[in-house]
C-alpha atoms as one frame of an Amber mdcrd trajectory, in Angstrom:
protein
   0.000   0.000   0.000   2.505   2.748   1.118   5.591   1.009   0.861   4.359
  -1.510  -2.049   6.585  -5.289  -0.965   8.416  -3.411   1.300   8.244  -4.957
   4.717  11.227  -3.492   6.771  11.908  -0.178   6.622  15.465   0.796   7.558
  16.354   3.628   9.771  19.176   5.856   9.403  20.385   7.282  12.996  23.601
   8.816  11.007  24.354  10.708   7.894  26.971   7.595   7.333  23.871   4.978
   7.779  21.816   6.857   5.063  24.336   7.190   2.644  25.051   3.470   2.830
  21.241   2.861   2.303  21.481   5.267  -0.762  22.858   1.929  -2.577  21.093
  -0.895  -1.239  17.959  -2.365  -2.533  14.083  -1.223  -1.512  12.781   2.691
  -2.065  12.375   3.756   1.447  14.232   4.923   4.145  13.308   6.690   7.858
  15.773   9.353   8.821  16.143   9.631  11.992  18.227  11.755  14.604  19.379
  14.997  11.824  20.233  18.224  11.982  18.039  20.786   9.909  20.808  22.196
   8.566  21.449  18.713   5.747  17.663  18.119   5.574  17.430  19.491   2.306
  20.447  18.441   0.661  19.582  14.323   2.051  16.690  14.589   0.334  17.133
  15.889  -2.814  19.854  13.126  -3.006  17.589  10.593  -1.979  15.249  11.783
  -4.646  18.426  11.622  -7.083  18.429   7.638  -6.367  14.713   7.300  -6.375
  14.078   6.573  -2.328  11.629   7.782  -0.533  12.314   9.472   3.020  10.506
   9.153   5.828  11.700  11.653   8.167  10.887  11.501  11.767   9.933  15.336
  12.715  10.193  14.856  16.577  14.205  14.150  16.105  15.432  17.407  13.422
  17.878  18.787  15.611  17.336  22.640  15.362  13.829  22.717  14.469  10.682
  23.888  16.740   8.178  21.083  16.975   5.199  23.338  15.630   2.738  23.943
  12.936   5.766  26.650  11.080   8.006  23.777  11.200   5.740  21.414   9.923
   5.076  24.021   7.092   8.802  24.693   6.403   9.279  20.292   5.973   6.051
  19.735   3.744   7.164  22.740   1.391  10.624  23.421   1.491  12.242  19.765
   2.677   9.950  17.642   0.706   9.933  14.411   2.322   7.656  11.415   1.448
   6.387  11.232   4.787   6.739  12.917   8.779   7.050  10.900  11.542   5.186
  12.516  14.790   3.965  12.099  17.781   3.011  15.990  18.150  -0.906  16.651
  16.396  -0.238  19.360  14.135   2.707  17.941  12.574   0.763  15.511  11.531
  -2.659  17.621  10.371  -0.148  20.163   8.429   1.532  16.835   6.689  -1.656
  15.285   5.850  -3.273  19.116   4.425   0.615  18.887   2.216  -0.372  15.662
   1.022   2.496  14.279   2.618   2.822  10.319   4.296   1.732  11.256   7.830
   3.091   8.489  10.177   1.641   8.727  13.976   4.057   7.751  15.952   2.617
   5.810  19.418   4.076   4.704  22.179   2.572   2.221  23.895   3.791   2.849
  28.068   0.361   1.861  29.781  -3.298   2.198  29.619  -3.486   6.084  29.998
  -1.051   6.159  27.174  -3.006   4.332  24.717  -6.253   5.988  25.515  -4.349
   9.465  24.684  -3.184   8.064  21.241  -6.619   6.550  20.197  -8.045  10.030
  20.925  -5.377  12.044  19.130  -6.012   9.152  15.798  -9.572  10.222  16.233
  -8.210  14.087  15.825  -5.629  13.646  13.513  -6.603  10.492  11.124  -2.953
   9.885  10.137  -2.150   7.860   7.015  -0.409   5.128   9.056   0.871   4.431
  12.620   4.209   3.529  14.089   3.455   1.107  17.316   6.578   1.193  19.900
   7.695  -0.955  21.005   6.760  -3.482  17.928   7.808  -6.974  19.625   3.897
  -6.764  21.731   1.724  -8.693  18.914  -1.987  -8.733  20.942  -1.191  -4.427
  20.443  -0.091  -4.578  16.985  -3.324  -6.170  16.440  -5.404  -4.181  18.545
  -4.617  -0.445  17.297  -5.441  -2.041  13.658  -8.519  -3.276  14.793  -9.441
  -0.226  17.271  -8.418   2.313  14.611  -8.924   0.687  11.187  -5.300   2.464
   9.919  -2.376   0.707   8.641   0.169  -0.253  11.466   4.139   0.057  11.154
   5.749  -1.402  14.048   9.097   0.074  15.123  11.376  -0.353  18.023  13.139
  -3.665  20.348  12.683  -5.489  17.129  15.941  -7.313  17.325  15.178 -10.866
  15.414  13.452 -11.593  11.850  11.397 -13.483  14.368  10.121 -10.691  15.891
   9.431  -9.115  12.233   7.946 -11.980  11.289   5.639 -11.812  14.423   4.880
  -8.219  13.633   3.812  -8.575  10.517   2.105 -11.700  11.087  -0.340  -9.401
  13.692  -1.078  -6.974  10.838   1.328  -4.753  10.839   1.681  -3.573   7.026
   5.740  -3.377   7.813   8.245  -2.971  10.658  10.834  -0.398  11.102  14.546
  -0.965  12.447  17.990   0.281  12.599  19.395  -3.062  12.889  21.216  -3.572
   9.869  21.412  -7.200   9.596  17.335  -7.208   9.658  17.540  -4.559   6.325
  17.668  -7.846   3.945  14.289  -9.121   3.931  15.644 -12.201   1.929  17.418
 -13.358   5.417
């Protein structure tokens, strides 16, 4: 649907980790941990090898975390999709026409509660579950909210994608490199 076979989703902590993804096979990548100041220049190389980034808002080094910032991405940075937790990022990416990925973390009870009533407000395109190794959740925020789930974070086994997925999430995300093959 959003990332056509793709079902793991590398993330890039480093400027070294992207441009090593630059080469490798599959068409999207999630940026994570950046500095504003190489946003636009990433990009437009990413674009250059026909990849799509995600970029994860909540972690641009130098930015404010509000609606002017989420303005300045959508039409100046360009990215495929933002990663949030924050509300309006996510309204301003979806009124750009840009990916918007809800990022939710899943602490305790009170925590969920909070993110099913912020999916009501915001209707993001997809969701990022953390941490993605709890199955019975996976399943339940794609039943409870009828959006496509991504889960991300203490995925450390293709067991644990391949327990992910099998709950119904559409794909996982990960920085562990040896997981970036999905032939493995």
């Amino acid at each position: 649907m959003f990332f056509g076979k793709e079902t793991v989703l590398p993330a890039a902590r480093t400027a070294k980790e992207f441009d090593g993804l630059l080469k490798k096979e599959g068409t999207h990548i999630v940026l994570l941990n950046t500095h504003i100041a190489q946003l636009k220049s990433m990009i437009q190389l990413a674009k250059s090898e026909n990849k799509k980034v995600i970029l994860h808002a909540d972690l641009v080094q130098g930015l404010a975390h509000d609606e002017y910032a989420a303005q300045f991405l959508c039409q100046h940075i360009k990215p495929y999709g933002l990663i949030s937790t924050r509300k309006q990022m996510l309204i301003t990416a979806k009124k750009h026409k840009v990916l918007a990925m809800q990022r939710l973390f899943l602490l305790d009870s009170l925590a969920l509660d909070t993110s099913f009533r912020l999916i009501d407000d915001v209707k993001p395109d997809i969701i990022e579950v953390l941490p993605g190794v709890i199955p019975g959740m996976i399943t339940e925020v794609l039943e409870r909210s009828g959006i496509p789930v991504v889960a991300g974070g203490l995925i450390r086994s293709r067991e644990e994608v391949n327990s992910a997925l099998q709950a119904g999430a559409t794909a996982v995300t990960t920085n562990r490199k040896e997981l970036w093959n999905p032939d493995l």
